Amino acid sequence: MLKLAQQCLERAQSTAAKLGKTCLKPAMPAAAPNPQPAGRHRRVYSDEGGKLSPFLPPEIFQKLQGAESQSSKKELTPLEEASLQNQKLKAAYEARMARLDPSQAMQKTSLTLSLQRQMMENLVIAKAREETLQRKMEERRLRLQEAANRRFCSQVALTPEEREQRALYAAILEYEQDHDWPKHWKAKLKRSPGDLSLVTSLLSHLLSLPDHPIAQLLRRLQCAVYSTLYPAVSRAAAPAPGCCPPTPNPGSRRLRPSQSLHCMLSPSEPSTAPQPQDSPPTPSLHPRPVGPPSPVGDITSGLPDKDSSFEDLEQFLRTSEPQGRGRGHGGQPEPQLQQLKSAVEDIHNAIDRLLSLTLLAFEGLNTAASKDRCLACIEEPFFSPLWPLLLALYRSVHRAREAALSRSMELYRNAPPTAIGIPTKLLPKDPEAKGTYPYCAAAQELGLLILESCPQKKLECIVRTLRVICVCAEDYCPTSETTSQAGLPPIAAAAIGADDLLPILSFVVLRSGLPQLVSECAALEEFIHEGYLIGEEGYCLTSLQSALSYVELLPRGGLAKR
């Protein structure tokens, strides 16, 4: 009865609190004079003076990550089972007592004594069972700990990381004592050691179980990385004390929010509106000596020939290197760059720990191909909740480069393909036939990159983009007429050579309107597995980075004239 009264009191207090908040709502001042469009992600208040933050605070993120494991089924202890049995006995006793007449006092007394005896017996038996169970569990824990100690035996003292790994391995052994599915999966791996589909299914099943030690470790490491990233991003997004926010240009607008951006402040996005008829012509794409402005009619003389190559790209990259010395990437101060390096190192260590523990638990995965597949399966659930925050930190570090790329996109948004260096033989014969610009499908495919939150899937999106470029080039020009170079990966040697691929990819980057590709590629280069960087995927990523660097450093002559 006391417990019931306490629950009623708590219920009344929570109801009163809700009613009080409802009454206070009309008296609250308006949040903003102009209504803002509702974003896809709900914003919460951070700890910095009530300022709106697009990311959840670490404590809320940790609660959300732990909610799934807490909601999992829990077996009842012997004492809890005895308590349920006593409640049923008490209900039956009360029902029988209600059917007896007041004159049957002897029977009531007998029922009461019988109830007390049965309830006491249930509690005594349950207590004895629980003590026996605890003793057996302790014996099993010590036995499994000895097995873990033998696995990690060493002549030197163990480091704290090795001690933690030993404790986790002991927890895995204890988990396998209570569940049969790990034995079945080990048998499957032993029968088919080269079947990578089994590896994918195993990791998917393992990480979907919130009570498995590896899944619990993944959530703990995610919370630790999130707690490291959140303060750095919050400080990077906050304006400096005493500084006013920059006033945007009347003709510019901010980048559209996306799932991977999470409403991060961005440089102005190039407008997709058509250019007025009286706008200046497209400026030259190749640097020229500084001198008096040439007449409008001479603008086209500075454009590259239709068959010119991308040989000046290396010159552009060399001239851009000294600009960032003494500062971080994109001209950012060293402290912010150090925060990014620290977060990246924590992520690499976390993924290495998860992979090593998985290989300890399932020895059949200890092959080169299985390790790579395990790594890909671990990265997807690990990066999914962390990528928006990680990308926000990358974007704050590369803000200057993104701004330069955004200006180029704004200036050259209506530049013809030939002005970017694409030869006419790789353009459609009738551009107006389909009502779209050349290589439109490739630009649309590249735009899907920001919707992914896993490095591997983002890299696959880049590969698909270059494949679409090759397909479009084959449609525009027969394969026999295209230039093919020996020694290139299939993506480049299929229809076009590197000298033609880079101008086309630069045109696709201009039409995508996504300055954040700079930060996306920088993050991919850091987190992509080394094996991918020497194959087709690495070639595609390098090609995209080269195209971004070229577009970023396009001349600004047209802006000066305007």
XYZ file of C-alpha atoms in Angstrom:
562
model
C 0.000 0.000 0.000
C 2.859 2.368 0.758
C 4.377 1.632 -2.658
C 1.055 2.273 -4.357
C 0.674 5.558 -2.477
C 4.172 6.617 -3.542
C 3.358 5.869 -7.189
C 0.150 7.893 -6.958
C 2.064 10.817 -5.460
C 4.662 10.720 -8.248
C 1.911 10.563 -10.863
C 0.195 13.587 -9.321
C 3.447 15.558 -9.228
C 4.235 14.840 -12.898
C 0.694 15.795 -13.926
C 0.929 19.037 -11.979
C 4.263 19.837 -13.598
C 2.809 19.277 -17.082
C -0.196 21.480 -16.286
C 2.119 24.184 -14.963
C 4.149 24.165 -18.182
C 0.965 24.390 -20.236
C -0.174 27.429 -18.267
C 3.198 29.142 -18.686
C 3.339 28.678 -22.459
C 1.124 31.662 -23.408
C 3.263 33.961 -21.265
C 6.516 33.028 -22.974
C 7.937 35.611 -25.412
C 8.058 34.861 -29.122
C 11.171 32.986 -30.152
C 11.758 34.906 -33.377
C 9.928 37.624 -35.307
C 9.980 35.621 -38.543
C 8.876 31.970 -38.661
C 11.640 29.646 -39.794
C 10.993 26.565 -41.949
C 10.985 23.345 -39.992
C 14.146 21.351 -40.490
C 14.406 17.639 -40.930
C 16.371 17.236 -37.711
C 15.047 18.521 -34.387
C 17.297 21.075 -32.752
C 18.045 21.207 -29.050
C 19.481 23.849 -26.752
C 23.142 23.479 -25.993
C 24.916 24.507 -22.808
C 26.303 27.707 -24.321
C 23.914 30.383 -23.202
C 20.751 28.868 -24.662
C 22.116 29.055 -28.213
C 20.465 26.702 -30.670
C 22.713 23.815 -31.680
C 21.970 21.472 -34.596
C 23.423 18.492 -32.688
C 22.300 16.640 -29.582
C 24.354 17.203 -26.424
C 26.573 14.229 -25.523
C 24.499 13.217 -22.505
C 21.323 12.957 -24.600
C 23.210 11.089 -27.351
C 24.465 8.621 -24.749
C 20.952 8.037 -23.416
C 19.628 7.396 -26.907
C 22.451 4.942 -27.644
C 21.805 3.077 -24.373
C 18.029 2.997 -24.707
C 18.125 0.009 -27.052
C 20.215 -2.131 -24.713
C 18.048 -1.226 -21.708
C 14.889 -2.207 -23.556
C 16.184 -5.738 -24.216
C 14.581 -8.668 -22.410
C 15.916 -9.499 -18.968
C 15.527 -12.886 -17.307
C 13.951 -12.947 -13.856
C 16.045 -13.921 -10.871
C 14.806 -16.681 -8.507
C 13.718 -14.071 -5.942
C 11.744 -12.178 -8.599
C 10.050 -15.412 -9.690
C 9.174 -16.170 -6.070
C 7.704 -12.701 -5.684
C 5.450 -13.265 -8.693
C 4.330 -16.628 -7.303
C 3.528 -15.046 -3.937
C 1.451 -12.376 -5.645
C -0.612 -15.073 -7.367
C -1.034 -16.940 -4.071
C -2.167 -13.762 -2.367
C -4.729 -13.059 -5.092
C -6.138 -16.589 -4.777
C -6.219 -16.232 -0.987
C -8.170 -12.985 -1.166
C -10.670 -14.518 -3.601
C -11.293 -17.498 -1.270
C -11.584 -15.238 1.757
C -14.262 -13.188 -0.007
C -16.377 -16.314 -0.582
C -16.314 -17.428 3.080
C -19.053 -16.482 5.530
C -18.189 -14.392 8.609
C -19.044 -17.401 10.783
C -16.226 -19.494 9.250
C -13.460 -17.930 11.343
C -11.507 -21.191 11.769
C -11.220 -21.690 8.035
C -10.080 -18.065 7.561
C -7.352 -18.567 10.152
C -6.262 -21.809 8.476
C -6.107 -20.143 5.058
C -4.081 -17.266 6.464
C -1.542 -19.562 8.118
C -1.320 -21.701 4.970
C -0.689 -18.611 2.849
C 2.065 -17.386 5.146
C 3.724 -20.813 5.180
C 3.673 -21.129 1.371
C 4.993 -17.608 0.841
C 7.813 -18.181 3.339
C 8.729 -21.502 1.690
C 8.848 -19.862 -1.739
C 11.178 -17.153 -0.448
C 13.489 -19.627 1.320
C 13.717 -21.881 -1.745
C 14.301 -18.876 -4.036
C 17.036 -17.532 -1.778
C 18.792 -20.903 -1.756
C 18.524 -21.120 -5.568
C 19.906 -17.621 -5.991
C 22.870 -18.308 -3.709
C 23.648 -21.484 -5.655
C 23.296 -19.655 -8.957
C 25.586 -16.850 -7.815
C 28.193 -19.351 -6.651
C 28.095 -21.169 -10.000
C 28.263 -17.886 -11.904
C 31.294 -16.819 -9.879
C 33.000 -20.155 -10.525
C 32.282 -19.836 -14.237
C 33.521 -16.245 -14.277
C 36.806 -17.276 -12.650
C 37.185 -20.187 -15.085
C 36.577 -17.943 -18.108
C 38.892 -15.303 -16.682
C 41.642 -17.922 -16.472
C 40.972 -18.813 -20.117
C 41.253 -15.153 -21.068
C 44.460 -14.835 -19.048
C 45.956 -17.799 -20.919
C 44.983 -16.167 -24.229
C 46.661 -12.892 -23.230
C 49.642 -14.369 -21.396
C 52.754 -12.270 -21.893
C 56.215 -11.938 -20.452
C 55.754 -8.195 -19.933
C 53.088 -6.330 -18.048
C 49.840 -5.706 -19.927
C 48.929 -2.186 -20.969
C 45.572 -0.719 -19.847
C 44.190 -1.345 -23.355
C 45.258 -4.993 -23.240
C 43.736 -5.423 -19.799
C 40.460 -3.975 -21.045
C 40.568 -6.239 -24.086
C 41.162 -9.235 -21.820
C 38.147 -8.291 -19.710
C 36.008 -7.900 -22.844
C 37.167 -11.261 -24.150
C 36.172 -12.850 -20.843
C 32.755 -11.195 -21.181
C 32.427 -12.655 -24.686
C 33.261 -16.131 -23.380
C 30.654 -15.708 -20.664
C 28.107 -14.553 -23.266
C 28.813 -17.618 -25.387
C 28.106 -19.842 -22.384
C 24.548 -18.478 -22.266
C 23.829 -18.383 -26.030
C 24.135 -21.023 -28.734
C 24.168 -18.876 -31.877
C 27.935 -18.063 -31.743
C 28.722 -21.804 -31.921
C 26.484 -22.231 -34.962
C 28.136 -19.293 -36.753
C 31.622 -20.605 -35.974
C 30.631 -23.936 -37.475
C 29.356 -22.194 -40.628
C 32.598 -20.239 -40.978
C 34.599 -23.425 -40.563
C 32.608 -25.153 -43.313
C 32.818 -22.166 -45.724
C 35.922 -20.118 -44.815
C 35.907 -18.105 -48.065
C 32.221 -17.146 -48.116
C 32.176 -13.386 -47.520
C 28.375 -13.288 -47.414
C 28.591 -15.258 -44.169
C 30.872 -12.551 -42.746
C 28.364 -9.845 -43.630
C 25.455 -11.779 -42.130
C 27.419 -12.592 -38.972
C 28.452 -8.977 -38.312
C 24.961 -7.721 -39.058
C 23.467 -10.218 -36.579
C 26.134 -9.572 -33.944
C 25.815 -5.778 -33.958
C 22.013 -5.999 -33.864
C 22.142 -7.658 -30.428
C 22.398 -4.907 -27.789
C 23.552 -7.282 -25.032
C 26.608 -8.633 -26.870
C 29.905 -7.235 -25.487
C 31.087 -6.122 -28.959
C 27.851 -4.192 -29.587
C 28.111 -2.634 -26.125
C 31.727 -1.627 -26.808
C 30.674 -0.039 -30.119
C 28.108 2.148 -28.350
C 30.600 3.170 -25.647
C 33.200 4.136 -28.240
C 30.590 6.074 -30.228
C 29.653 8.045 -27.120
C 33.323 8.763 -26.360
C 34.001 10.042 -29.904
C 30.795 12.080 -29.887
C 31.782 13.701 -26.590
C 35.115 14.655 -28.185
C 33.601 16.084 -31.365
C 30.708 18.016 -29.825
C 32.716 20.712 -27.965
C 34.991 21.269 -30.974
C 32.053 21.734 -33.347
C 30.192 23.930 -30.861
C 33.205 26.252 -30.497
C 33.772 26.289 -34.269
C 30.156 27.233 -34.998
C 29.981 29.924 -32.283
C 30.956 33.475 -33.375
C 33.937 35.093 -31.717
C 33.164 37.388 -28.746
C 32.388 40.922 -29.827
C 32.086 39.944 -33.495
C 28.931 40.357 -35.481
C 27.805 37.612 -37.836
C 28.803 38.273 -41.444
C 26.186 39.910 -43.595
C 25.468 37.864 -46.699
C 25.515 39.420 -50.120
C 22.087 40.382 -51.453
C 22.387 37.999 -54.379
C 23.719 35.012 -52.468
C 22.023 32.411 -50.333
C 23.203 29.691 -47.992
C 23.706 26.073 -48.894
C 20.639 23.927 -48.716
C 20.683 21.653 -45.662
C 21.217 17.967 -46.219
C 21.308 14.855 -44.097
C 25.079 14.867 -43.883
C 25.313 18.606 -43.254
C 22.871 18.811 -40.338
C 22.297 22.526 -40.932
C 25.990 23.423 -40.586
C 26.747 27.012 -41.566
C 28.121 27.043 -45.094
C 29.515 29.470 -47.622
C 27.073 30.914 -50.083
C 25.700 28.441 -52.587
C 25.747 29.178 -56.277
C 22.345 30.153 -57.546
C 20.698 27.972 -60.140
C 18.663 30.814 -61.622
C 19.350 31.610 -65.269
C 21.826 34.369 -65.935
C 20.437 37.680 -67.238
C 21.034 38.549 -70.845
C 23.179 41.564 -69.943
C 25.487 39.577 -67.646
C 29.189 39.528 -68.521
C 30.516 36.657 -70.614
C 32.194 33.681 -68.998
C 35.757 34.652 -68.005
C 38.894 32.833 -68.957
C 39.586 29.587 -67.119
C 43.381 29.776 -67.457
C 45.474 32.315 -65.570
C 46.820 35.220 -67.565
C 49.306 37.924 -66.655
C 47.816 40.793 -64.726
C 47.260 43.761 -66.981
C 44.652 46.173 -68.231
C 41.254 44.603 -68.816
C 40.757 43.370 -72.332
C 37.690 44.235 -74.371
C 34.653 42.045 -74.061
C 35.265 40.649 -77.498
C 38.686 39.363 -76.450
C 37.327 37.284 -73.569
C 36.982 34.155 -75.647
C 40.585 34.335 -76.749
C 41.701 33.281 -73.266
C 39.575 30.140 -73.281
C 41.409 26.834 -73.805
C 41.219 25.009 -77.069
C 38.690 22.216 -77.286
C 41.455 19.581 -77.411
C 43.683 21.111 -74.730
C 44.715 18.957 -71.781
C 44.755 19.564 -68.049
C 48.508 20.117 -67.824
C 48.130 23.381 -65.923
C 46.445 21.607 -62.989
C 49.787 20.804 -61.368
C 50.771 24.457 -61.657
C 47.590 25.476 -59.871
C 48.230 22.951 -57.093
C 51.819 24.164 -56.654
C 50.739 27.798 -56.391
C 48.108 26.928 -53.781
C 50.434 25.101 -51.394
C 52.188 28.109 -49.787
C 48.861 29.745 -48.900
C 48.152 27.388 -46.011
C 51.586 27.276 -44.362
C 51.653 28.161 -40.712
C 47.962 27.443 -40.428
C 45.689 24.428 -40.641
C 43.858 23.141 -43.678
C 41.852 25.910 -45.309
C 43.744 28.615 -43.389
C 42.328 27.596 -40.003
C 44.351 28.059 -36.808
C 46.372 25.148 -35.507
C 44.226 24.460 -32.359
C 41.199 23.603 -34.475
C 43.306 21.404 -36.727
C 44.734 19.652 -33.672
C 41.192 18.944 -32.451
C 40.401 17.341 -35.793
C 43.589 15.257 -35.718
C 42.812 14.104 -32.178
C 39.260 13.104 -33.137
C 40.493 11.248 -36.220
C 43.029 9.336 -34.123
C 40.310 8.383 -31.612
C 38.121 7.073 -34.438
C 40.940 4.982 -35.905
C 41.730 3.527 -32.471
C 38.067 2.744 -31.831
C 37.645 0.905 -35.138
C 40.892 -1.031 -34.553
C 39.674 -2.123 -31.109
C 36.337 -3.282 -32.500
C 38.024 -5.203 -35.298
C 40.580 -6.904 -33.036
C 37.894 -7.935 -30.543
C 35.738 -9.345 -33.355
C 38.670 -11.387 -34.648
C 39.312 -12.673 -31.121
C 35.698 -13.771 -30.745
C 35.543 -15.453 -34.178
C 38.900 -16.884 -35.198
C 37.493 -17.988 -38.565
C 37.482 -14.335 -39.676
C 41.261 -13.993 -39.382
C 41.946 -13.842 -43.134
C 42.751 -10.846 -45.329
C 39.452 -10.866 -47.246
C 37.377 -11.493 -44.118
C 39.170 -8.702 -42.249
C 38.346 -6.219 -45.004
C 34.710 -7.304 -45.000
C 34.571 -7.077 -41.186
C 35.991 -3.578 -41.347
C 33.353 -2.492 -43.875
C 30.562 -4.028 -41.764
C 31.813 -2.304 -38.600
C 32.284 1.122 -40.202
C 28.695 1.494 -41.373
C 26.980 1.308 -37.932
C 29.896 3.103 -36.283
C 29.930 6.153 -38.568
C 26.160 6.528 -39.075
C 25.441 8.629 -35.941
C 28.886 10.299 -35.938
C 29.375 11.404 -39.553
C 27.241 14.607 -39.400
C 29.244 15.902 -36.435
C 32.552 14.768 -37.930
C 31.746 16.419 -41.256
C 30.816 19.651 -39.461
C 34.305 19.745 -37.930
C 35.909 19.042 -41.322
C 33.846 21.835 -42.879
C 34.926 24.310 -40.239
C 38.571 23.427 -40.937
C 38.141 23.648 -44.754
C 35.842 26.674 -44.701
C 38.174 28.844 -46.807
C 38.496 26.219 -49.529
C 34.741 25.681 -49.599
C 34.206 29.426 -49.930
C 36.611 29.563 -52.887
C 34.855 26.621 -54.533
C 31.470 28.242 -53.931
C 32.633 31.461 -55.610
C 33.816 29.502 -58.643
C 30.485 27.688 -58.821
C 28.642 30.995 -58.674
C 30.829 32.586 -61.338
C 30.907 29.669 -63.780
C 27.454 28.222 -63.207
C 26.460 28.931 -66.841
C 29.862 28.280 -68.429
C 29.633 26.110 -71.556
C 31.372 22.705 -71.429
C 33.936 23.769 -74.014
C 35.021 26.621 -71.738
C 36.001 24.080 -69.087
C 38.216 22.251 -71.583
C 35.873 19.455 -72.717
C 36.512 18.638 -76.400
C 33.527 18.908 -78.680
C 33.828 15.246 -79.696
C 32.826 14.294 -76.108
C 29.702 16.472 -76.175
C 26.269 15.577 -77.543
C 25.636 16.436 -81.186
C 22.340 18.101 -80.319
C 22.592 19.562 -76.764
C 19.032 20.913 -76.793
C 17.460 17.595 -77.778
C 16.971 16.231 -74.252
C 16.507 19.599 -72.566
C 19.351 19.018 -70.076
C 23.010 19.978 -69.973
C 25.703 17.405 -70.870
C 26.640 14.885 -68.188
C 23.582 15.814 -66.156
C 23.193 12.215 -64.931
C 26.729 12.294 -63.497
C 26.024 15.525 -61.587
C 22.847 14.012 -60.158
C 24.726 10.883 -59.105
C 27.402 12.986 -57.418
C 24.703 14.875 -55.522
C 23.654 11.618 -53.822
C 26.990 11.480 -51.993
C 25.896 13.849 -49.237
C 22.933 11.610 -48.382
C 25.189 8.779 -47.218
C 26.803 8.576 -43.780
C 29.306 5.757 -44.353
C 32.708 6.320 -46.029
C 32.458 3.117 -48.056
C 29.069 4.066 -49.528
C 30.257 7.581 -50.293
C 33.242 6.154 -52.160
C 30.920 3.858 -54.114
C 28.881 6.929 -55.086
C 32.035 8.601 -56.486
C 32.870 5.459 -58.475
C 29.347 5.386 -59.902
C 29.688 9.046 -60.878
C 32.803 8.386 -62.952
C 31.199 5.350 -64.510
C 28.216 7.464 -65.540
C 30.668 9.943 -67.095
C 32.202 7.128 -69.149
C 28.746 5.915 -70.224
C 27.755 9.428 -71.283
C 31.039 9.847 -73.166
C 30.412 6.601 -75.031
C 26.916 7.807 -75.935
C 28.220 11.145 -77.182
C 31.138 9.636 -79.079
C 31.750 6.081 -80.355
C 34.451 4.172 -78.498
C 36.646 3.919 -81.582
C 36.933 7.711 -81.712
C 37.710 8.272 -78.044
C 41.223 8.376 -76.716
C 42.170 5.374 -74.614
C 45.336 5.173 -72.561
C 47.051 1.995 -71.494
C 47.834 1.396 -67.860
C 44.793 3.238 -66.481
C 42.130 1.642 -64.282
C 39.000 0.430 -66.101
C 37.011 3.510 -65.105
C 39.298 5.778 -67.114
C 40.420 3.467 -69.885
C 36.896 2.407 -70.818
C 36.196 5.312 -73.142
C 38.228 8.400 -72.275
C 41.715 9.203 -71.066
C 42.772 11.154 -67.989
C 43.274 14.375 -69.981
C 39.606 14.295 -71.008
C 38.228 12.852 -67.765
C 39.386 15.705 -65.533
C 37.740 18.528 -67.523
C 34.480 16.560 -67.657
C 34.644 15.876 -63.922
C 35.350 19.565 -63.254
C 32.247 20.482 -65.261
C 30.209 17.957 -63.249
C 31.537 19.465 -59.993
C 30.537 22.962 -61.143
C 27.031 21.803 -61.987
C 26.590 19.867 -58.722
C 26.609 23.075 -56.646
C 28.085 21.296 -53.600
C 31.074 23.126 -52.042
C 31.048 20.624 -49.166
C 32.592 18.061 -51.524
C 35.967 19.461 -50.414
C 35.370 18.349 -46.826
C 33.712 15.103 -47.861
C 36.745 14.082 -49.933
C 39.165 15.088 -47.175
C 37.283 12.880 -44.710
C 37.094 9.996 -47.176
C 40.834 10.153 -47.813
C 41.403 9.798 -44.059
C 38.988 6.957 -43.314
C 39.041 4.840 -46.470
C 40.900 1.554 -46.117
C 44.372 1.519 -47.658
C 43.466 -1.324 -49.998
C 40.927 0.835 -51.811
C 43.359 3.700 -52.426
C 45.451 1.710 -54.912
C 42.556 0.432 -57.021
C 39.656 1.845 -58.973
C 38.173 3.549 -55.903
C 41.411 5.380 -55.128
C 41.734 6.517 -58.755
C 38.184 7.916 -58.696
C 38.717 9.732 -55.378
C 41.999 11.249 -56.583
C 40.360 12.368 -59.832
C 37.548 14.085 -57.925
C 40.026 15.833 -55.618
C 42.002 17.055 -58.625
C 38.846 18.400 -60.244
C 37.864 20.163 -57.001
C 41.292 21.789 -56.741
C 41.105 22.996 -60.342
C 37.601 24.454 -59.972
C 38.556 26.033 -56.661
C 41.415 27.958 -58.277
C 39.616 29.214 -61.382
C 40.405 32.899 -62.127
C 38.111 35.635 -60.808
C 38.469 38.018 -63.774
C 34.750 38.097 -64.459
C 33.952 39.257 -60.920
C 36.523 42.078 -61.143
C 35.028 43.373 -64.377
C 31.537 43.292 -62.999
